Short mmCIF file of C-alpha atoms in Angstrom, two decimals:
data_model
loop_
_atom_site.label_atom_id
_atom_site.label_comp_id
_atom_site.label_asym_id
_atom_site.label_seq_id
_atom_site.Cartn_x
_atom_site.Cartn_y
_atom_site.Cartn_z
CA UNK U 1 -23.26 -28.83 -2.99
CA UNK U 2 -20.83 -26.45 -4.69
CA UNK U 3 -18.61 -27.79 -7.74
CA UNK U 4 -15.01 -26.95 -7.87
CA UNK U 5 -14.93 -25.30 -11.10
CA UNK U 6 -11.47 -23.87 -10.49
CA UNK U 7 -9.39 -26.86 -11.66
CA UNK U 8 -6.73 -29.27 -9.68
CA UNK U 9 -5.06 -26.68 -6.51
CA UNK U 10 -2.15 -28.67 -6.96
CA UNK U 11 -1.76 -27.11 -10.62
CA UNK U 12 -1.20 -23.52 -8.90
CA UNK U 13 2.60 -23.26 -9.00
CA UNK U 14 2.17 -19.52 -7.25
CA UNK U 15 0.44 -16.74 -5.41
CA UNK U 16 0.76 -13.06 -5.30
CA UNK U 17 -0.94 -11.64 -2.23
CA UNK U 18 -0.90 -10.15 0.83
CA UNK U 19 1.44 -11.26 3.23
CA UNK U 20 -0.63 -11.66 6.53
CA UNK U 21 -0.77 -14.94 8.59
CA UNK U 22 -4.08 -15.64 7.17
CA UNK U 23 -3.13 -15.38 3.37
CA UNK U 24 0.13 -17.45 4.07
CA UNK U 25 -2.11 -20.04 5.83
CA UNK U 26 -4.68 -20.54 3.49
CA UNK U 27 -2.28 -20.93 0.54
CA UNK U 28 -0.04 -23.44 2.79
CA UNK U 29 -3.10 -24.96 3.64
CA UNK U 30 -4.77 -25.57 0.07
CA UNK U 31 -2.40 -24.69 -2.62
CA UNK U 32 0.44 -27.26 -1.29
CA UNK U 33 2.74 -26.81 -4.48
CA UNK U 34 2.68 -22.53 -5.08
CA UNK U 35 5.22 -20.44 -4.23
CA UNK U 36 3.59 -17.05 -2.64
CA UNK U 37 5.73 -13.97 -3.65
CA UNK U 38 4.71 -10.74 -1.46
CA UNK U 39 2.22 -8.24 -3.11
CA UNK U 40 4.52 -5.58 -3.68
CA UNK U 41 1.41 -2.55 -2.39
CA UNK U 42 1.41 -4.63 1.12
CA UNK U 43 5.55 -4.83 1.05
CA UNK U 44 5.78 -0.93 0.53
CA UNK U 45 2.87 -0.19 3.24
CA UNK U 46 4.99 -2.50 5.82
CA UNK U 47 8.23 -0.80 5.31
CA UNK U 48 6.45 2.44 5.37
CA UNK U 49 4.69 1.89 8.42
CA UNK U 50 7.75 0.40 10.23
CA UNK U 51 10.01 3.80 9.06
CA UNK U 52 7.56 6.13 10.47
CA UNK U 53 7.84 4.07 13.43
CA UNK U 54 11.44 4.98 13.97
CA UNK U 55 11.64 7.75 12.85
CA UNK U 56 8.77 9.12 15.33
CA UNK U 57 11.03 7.44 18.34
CA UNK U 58 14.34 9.07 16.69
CA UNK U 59 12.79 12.58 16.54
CA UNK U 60 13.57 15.65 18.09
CA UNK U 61 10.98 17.43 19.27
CA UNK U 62 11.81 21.24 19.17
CA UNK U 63 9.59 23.15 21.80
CA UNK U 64 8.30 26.52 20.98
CA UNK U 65 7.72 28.89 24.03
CA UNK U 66 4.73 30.65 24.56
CA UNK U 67 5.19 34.13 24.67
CA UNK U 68 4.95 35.84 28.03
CA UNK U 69 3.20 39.09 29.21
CA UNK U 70 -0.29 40.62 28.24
CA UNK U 71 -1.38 42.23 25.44
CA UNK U 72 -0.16 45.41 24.47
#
């Protein structure tokens, strides 16, 4: 049987970590007094994947035509 060696949960007061469903379960779950504060690396890759999003909808695509005729 594995020994807690960790200390009291209730002692964490909070969490730095990735801000996925799972993470924010698992600390709800067994850390019932820490506050979680985002992991800044995971905040920036969010925003950053959300912006390219946009603007990929908001672009203009220019098209280039292709030249005509044979070779000369």
């Amino acid at each position: 049987m594995a020994r807690n060696t960790l200390g009291d949960p209730a002692n964490v007061v909070e969490v730095v970590c990735d801000m996925s469903q799972a993470f924010l379960g698992g600390v709800a779950d067994n850390l019932s007094n820490a506050e979680v504060t985002g992991d800044g690396f995971h905040i920036v890759q969010t925003f950053t994947k959300v912006l390219d999003e946009v603007r990929k909808k908001s672009a203009v695509r220019k098209v280039t035509p292709k030249p005509s005729g044979g070779r000369s």
